[in-house]
Amino acid sequence: LPDLTEVLGAQVSVADAPALPMTVGEAADLLGLSAHTLRYYERVGLVKVGRSGSGQRRYDRAALARVIFISRLRLSGMSIQDIREYISLVEQGESTVDKRLELMHRHREKVRRQISELQFALAVLDYKITTYGGFCSD
């Protein structure tokens, strides 16, 4: 699997993993997520995680890369339902590429609208700050 750092702007890379596979606690620490979140992602079918002989979760490179991807989709506001749909389409194979592309385009448009709204809100805040004699630095 490719390193997703550049592609997704991730703050962490799968290459940062000290040793693979990792326990759920180690993966949570590396990724800045809670162990509960990782278990939830597994429970709802977003990520498949191997198990040790004693049943302990073991996060490999593919599982970590998937969680990084999911976390970036969540950060962008994509719903768990839409992520589940996307993962399901991926698992169905190449015949679903057009549907995946449509889902990503739809979400991208939503993100673009949110960015526009946030830029407007920032402009209002900047105006108010300067009205009170403050300065805005970027």
PDB file of C-alpha atoms in Angstrom:
ATOM      1  CA  LEU A   1       0.000   0.000   0.000  1.00  0.00           C
ATOM      2  CA  PRO A   2       1.228   3.522  -0.705  1.00  0.00           C
ATOM      3  CA  ASP A   3       2.029   5.891   2.122  1.00  0.00           C
ATOM      4  CA  LEU A   4      -1.038   8.111   2.420  1.00  0.00           C
ATOM      5  CA  THR A   5       0.705  11.074   4.059  1.00  0.00           C
ATOM      6  CA  GLU A   6       1.100  13.138   0.896  1.00  0.00           C
ATOM      7  CA  VAL A   7      -2.174  12.108  -0.678  1.00  0.00           C
ATOM      8  CA  LEU A   8      -4.338  12.764   2.360  1.00  0.00           C
ATOM      9  CA  GLY A   9      -2.335  15.388   4.193  1.00  0.00           C
ATOM     10  CA  ALA A  10      -2.195  13.029   7.150  1.00  0.00           C
ATOM     11  CA  GLN A  11      -0.244  14.183  10.166  1.00  0.00           C
ATOM     12  CA  VAL A  12       0.899  10.620  10.664  1.00  0.00           C
ATOM     13  CA  SER A  13       2.216   8.086   8.243  1.00  0.00           C
ATOM     14  CA  VAL A  14       1.931   4.341   8.352  1.00  0.00           C
ATOM     15  CA  ALA A  15       5.726   4.478   8.112  1.00  0.00           C
ATOM     16  CA  ASP A  16       5.701   6.110  11.572  1.00  0.00           C
ATOM     17  CA  ALA A  17       4.493   2.857  13.092  1.00  0.00           C
ATOM     18  CA  PRO A  18       7.256   1.571  15.374  1.00  0.00           C
ATOM     19  CA  ALA A  19       6.476  -2.082  14.741  1.00  0.00           C
ATOM     20  CA  LEU A  20       3.770  -3.896  12.868  1.00  0.00           C
ATOM     21  CA  PRO A  21       1.360  -5.364  13.590  1.00  0.00           C
ATOM     22  CA  MET A  22       0.181  -3.119  16.404  1.00  0.00           C
ATOM     23  CA  THR A  23      -2.325  -3.567  19.210  1.00  0.00           C
ATOM     24  CA  VAL A  24      -5.444  -1.423  19.307  1.00  0.00           C
ATOM     25  CA  GLY A  25      -3.858   0.747  22.008  1.00  0.00           C
ATOM     26  CA  GLU A  26      -0.669   1.254  20.023  1.00  0.00           C
ATOM     27  CA  ALA A  27      -2.655   2.080  16.875  1.00  0.00           C
ATOM     28  CA  ALA A  28      -4.857   4.514  18.811  1.00  0.00           C
ATOM     29  CA  ASP A  29      -1.789   6.290  20.210  1.00  0.00           C
ATOM     30  CA  LEU A  30      -0.125   6.500  16.794  1.00  0.00           C
ATOM     31  CA  LEU A  31      -3.227   7.799  15.031  1.00  0.00           C
ATOM     32  CA  GLY A  32      -4.484  10.124  17.748  1.00  0.00           C
ATOM     33  CA  LEU A  33      -7.803   8.307  17.994  1.00  0.00           C
ATOM     34  CA  SER A  34      -9.384   6.462  20.874  1.00  0.00           C
ATOM     35  CA  ALA A  35      -9.294   2.675  21.083  1.00  0.00           C
ATOM     36  CA  HIS A  36     -13.094   2.893  21.299  1.00  0.00           C
ATOM     37  CA  THR A  37     -13.210   4.642  17.905  1.00  0.00           C
ATOM     38  CA  LEU A  38     -10.985   1.997  16.331  1.00  0.00           C
ATOM     39  CA  ARG A  39     -13.140  -0.821  17.740  1.00  0.00           C
ATOM     40  CA  TYR A  40     -16.258   0.979  16.472  1.00  0.00           C
ATOM     41  CA  TYR A  41     -14.809   1.287  12.960  1.00  0.00           C
ATOM     42  CA  GLU A  42     -14.153  -2.447  13.026  1.00  0.00           C
ATOM     43  CA  ARG A  43     -17.578  -3.289  14.460  1.00  0.00           C
ATOM     44  CA  VAL A  44     -19.432  -1.335  11.751  1.00  0.00           C
ATOM     45  CA  GLY A  45     -17.348  -2.914   8.993  1.00  0.00           C
ATOM     46  CA  LEU A  46     -15.167   0.033   7.975  1.00  0.00           C
ATOM     47  CA  VAL A  47     -11.883  -1.729   8.670  1.00  0.00           C
ATOM     48  CA  LYS A  48     -10.829  -5.347   8.936  1.00  0.00           C
ATOM     49  CA  VAL A  49      -8.346  -6.109  11.674  1.00  0.00           C
ATOM     50  CA  GLY A  50      -6.456  -9.342  12.150  1.00  0.00           C
ATOM     51  CA  ARG A  51      -6.301 -11.144  15.462  1.00  0.00           C
ATOM     52  CA  SER A  52      -3.481 -12.812  17.345  1.00  0.00           C
ATOM     53  CA  GLY A  53      -3.795 -16.391  18.544  1.00  0.00           C
ATOM     54  CA  SER A  54      -5.185 -15.047  21.823  1.00  0.00           C
ATOM     55  CA  GLY A  55      -7.763 -12.901  20.017  1.00  0.00           C
ATOM     56  CA  GLN A  56      -5.961  -9.569  20.455  1.00  0.00           C
ATOM     57  CA  ARG A  57      -6.503  -7.095  17.616  1.00  0.00           C
ATOM     58  CA  ARG A  58      -3.437  -6.697  15.389  1.00  0.00           C
ATOM     59  CA  TYR A  59      -3.370  -3.619  13.127  1.00  0.00           C
ATOM     60  CA  ASP A  60      -1.265  -4.171  10.026  1.00  0.00           C
ATOM     61  CA  ARG A  61      -0.223  -1.647   7.395  1.00  0.00           C
ATOM     62  CA  ALA A  62      -3.480  -2.014   5.428  1.00  0.00           C
ATOM     63  CA  ALA A  63      -5.663  -1.537   8.526  1.00  0.00           C
ATOM     64  CA  LEU A  64      -3.699   1.543   9.610  1.00  0.00           C
ATOM     65  CA  ALA A  65      -3.869   3.061   6.126  1.00  0.00           C
ATOM     66  CA  ARG A  66      -7.633   2.437   6.031  1.00  0.00           C
ATOM     67  CA  VAL A  67      -8.131   4.108   9.416  1.00  0.00           C
ATOM     68  CA  ILE A  68      -6.098   7.146   8.317  1.00  0.00           C
ATOM     69  CA  PHE A  69      -8.308   7.417   5.228  1.00  0.00           C
ATOM     70  CA  ILE A  70     -11.505   7.026   7.261  1.00  0.00           C
ATOM     71  CA  SER A  71     -10.365   9.610   9.793  1.00  0.00           C
ATOM     72  CA  ARG A  72      -9.765  12.150   7.015  1.00  0.00           C
ATOM     73  CA  LEU A  73     -13.216  11.486   5.559  1.00  0.00           C
ATOM     74  CA  ARG A  74     -14.735  11.970   9.020  1.00  0.00           C
ATOM     75  CA  LEU A  75     -12.728  15.176   9.489  1.00  0.00           C
ATOM     76  CA  SER A  76     -14.252  16.445   6.251  1.00  0.00           C
ATOM     77  CA  GLY A  77     -17.716  15.734   7.630  1.00  0.00           C
ATOM     78  CA  MET A  78     -18.530  12.560   5.719  1.00  0.00           C
ATOM     79  CA  SER A  79     -21.122  10.494   7.553  1.00  0.00           C
ATOM     80  CA  ILE A  80     -20.433   6.967   8.748  1.00  0.00           C
ATOM     81  CA  GLN A  81     -23.263   5.848   6.459  1.00  0.00           C
ATOM     82  CA  ASP A  82     -21.547   7.336   3.395  1.00  0.00           C
ATOM     83  CA  ILE A  83     -18.179   5.905   4.429  1.00  0.00           C
ATOM     84  CA  ARG A  84     -19.810   2.478   4.842  1.00  0.00           C
ATOM     85  CA  GLU A  85     -21.308   2.824   1.368  1.00  0.00           C
ATOM     86  CA  TYR A  86     -17.922   3.775  -0.079  1.00  0.00           C
ATOM     87  CA  ILE A  87     -16.130   0.866   1.655  1.00  0.00           C
ATOM     88  CA  SER A  88     -18.827  -1.510   0.453  1.00  0.00           C
ATOM     89  CA  LEU A  89     -18.349  -0.282  -3.110  1.00  0.00           C
ATOM     90  CA  VAL A  90     -14.570  -0.719  -2.824  1.00  0.00           C
ATOM     91  CA  GLU A  91     -15.041  -4.272  -1.623  1.00  0.00           C
ATOM     92  CA  GLN A  92     -17.322  -5.024  -4.572  1.00  0.00           C
ATOM     93  CA  GLY A  93     -14.470  -4.327  -6.964  1.00  0.00           C
ATOM     94  CA  GLU A  94     -13.669  -2.348 -10.071  1.00  0.00           C
ATOM     95  CA  SER A  95     -17.220  -2.407 -11.424  1.00  0.00           C
ATOM     96  CA  THR A  96     -18.180   0.174  -8.779  1.00  0.00           C
ATOM     97  CA  VAL A  97     -15.611   2.855  -9.647  1.00  0.00           C
ATOM     98  CA  ASP A  98     -18.238   5.146 -11.219  1.00  0.00           C
ATOM     99  CA  LYS A  99     -20.421   4.963  -8.092  1.00  0.00           C
ATOM    100  CA  ARG A 100     -17.419   5.668  -5.863  1.00  0.00           C
ATOM    101  CA  LEU A 101     -16.471   8.624  -8.007  1.00  0.00           C
ATOM    102  CA  GLU A 102     -20.024   9.982  -7.805  1.00  0.00           C
ATOM    103  CA  LEU A 103     -20.027   9.642  -4.018  1.00  0.00           C
ATOM    104  CA  MET A 104     -16.677  11.453  -3.750  1.00  0.00           C
ATOM    105  CA  HIS A 105     -17.804  14.246  -6.097  1.00  0.00           C
ATOM    106  CA  ARG A 106     -20.994  14.703  -4.073  1.00  0.00           C
ATOM    107  CA  HIS A 107     -19.043  14.920  -0.817  1.00  0.00           C
ATOM    108  CA  ARG A 108     -16.420  17.225  -2.359  1.00  0.00           C
ATOM    109  CA  GLU A 109     -19.155  19.686  -3.309  1.00  0.00           C
ATOM    110  CA  LYS A 110     -20.467  19.608   0.259  1.00  0.00           C
ATOM    111  CA  VAL A 111     -16.956  20.326   1.585  1.00  0.00           C
ATOM    112  CA  ARG A 112     -16.514  23.197  -0.896  1.00  0.00           C
ATOM    113  CA  ARG A 113     -19.803  24.747   0.339  1.00  0.00           C
ATOM    114  CA  GLN A 114     -18.629  24.395   3.950  1.00  0.00           C
ATOM    115  CA  ILE A 115     -15.303  26.058   3.130  1.00  0.00           C
ATOM    116  CA  SER A 116     -17.122  28.938   1.458  1.00  0.00           C
ATOM    117  CA  GLU A 117     -19.390  29.371   4.473  1.00  0.00           C
ATOM    118  CA  LEU A 118     -16.402  29.275   6.827  1.00  0.00           C
ATOM    119  CA  GLN A 119     -14.550  31.865   4.734  1.00  0.00           C
ATOM    120  CA  PHE A 120     -17.559  34.177   5.027  1.00  0.00           C
ATOM    121  CA  ALA A 121     -17.731  33.583   8.779  1.00  0.00           C
ATOM    122  CA  LEU A 122     -13.998  34.348   9.047  1.00  0.00           C
ATOM    123  CA  ALA A 123     -14.475  37.610   7.149  1.00  0.00           C
ATOM    124  CA  VAL A 124     -17.217  38.618   9.602  1.00  0.00           C
ATOM    125  CA  LEU A 125     -14.953  37.814  12.551  1.00  0.00           C
ATOM    126  CA  ASP A 126     -12.062  39.756  11.018  1.00  0.00           C
ATOM    127  CA  TYR A 127     -14.355  42.735  10.501  1.00  0.00           C
ATOM    128  CA  LYS A 128     -15.527  42.667  14.118  1.00  0.00           C
ATOM    129  CA  ILE A 129     -11.977  42.295  15.433  1.00  0.00           C
ATOM    130  CA  THR A 130     -10.781  45.297  13.428  1.00  0.00           C
ATOM    131  CA  THR A 131     -13.869  47.258  14.516  1.00  0.00           C
ATOM    132  CA  TYR A 132     -12.685  46.842  18.108  1.00  0.00           C
ATOM    133  CA  GLY A 133      -9.204  47.996  17.139  1.00  0.00           C
ATOM    134  CA  GLY A 134      -7.689  44.536  16.991  1.00  0.00           C
ATOM    135  CA  PHE A 135      -5.549  43.050  14.289  1.00  0.00           C
ATOM    136  CA  CYS A 136      -5.945  39.828  12.355  1.00  0.00           C
ATOM    137  CA  SER A 137      -2.823  37.945  11.419  1.00  0.00           C
ATOM    138  CA  ASP A 138      -2.636  35.052   9.038  1.00  0.00           C
TER     139      ASP A 138
END
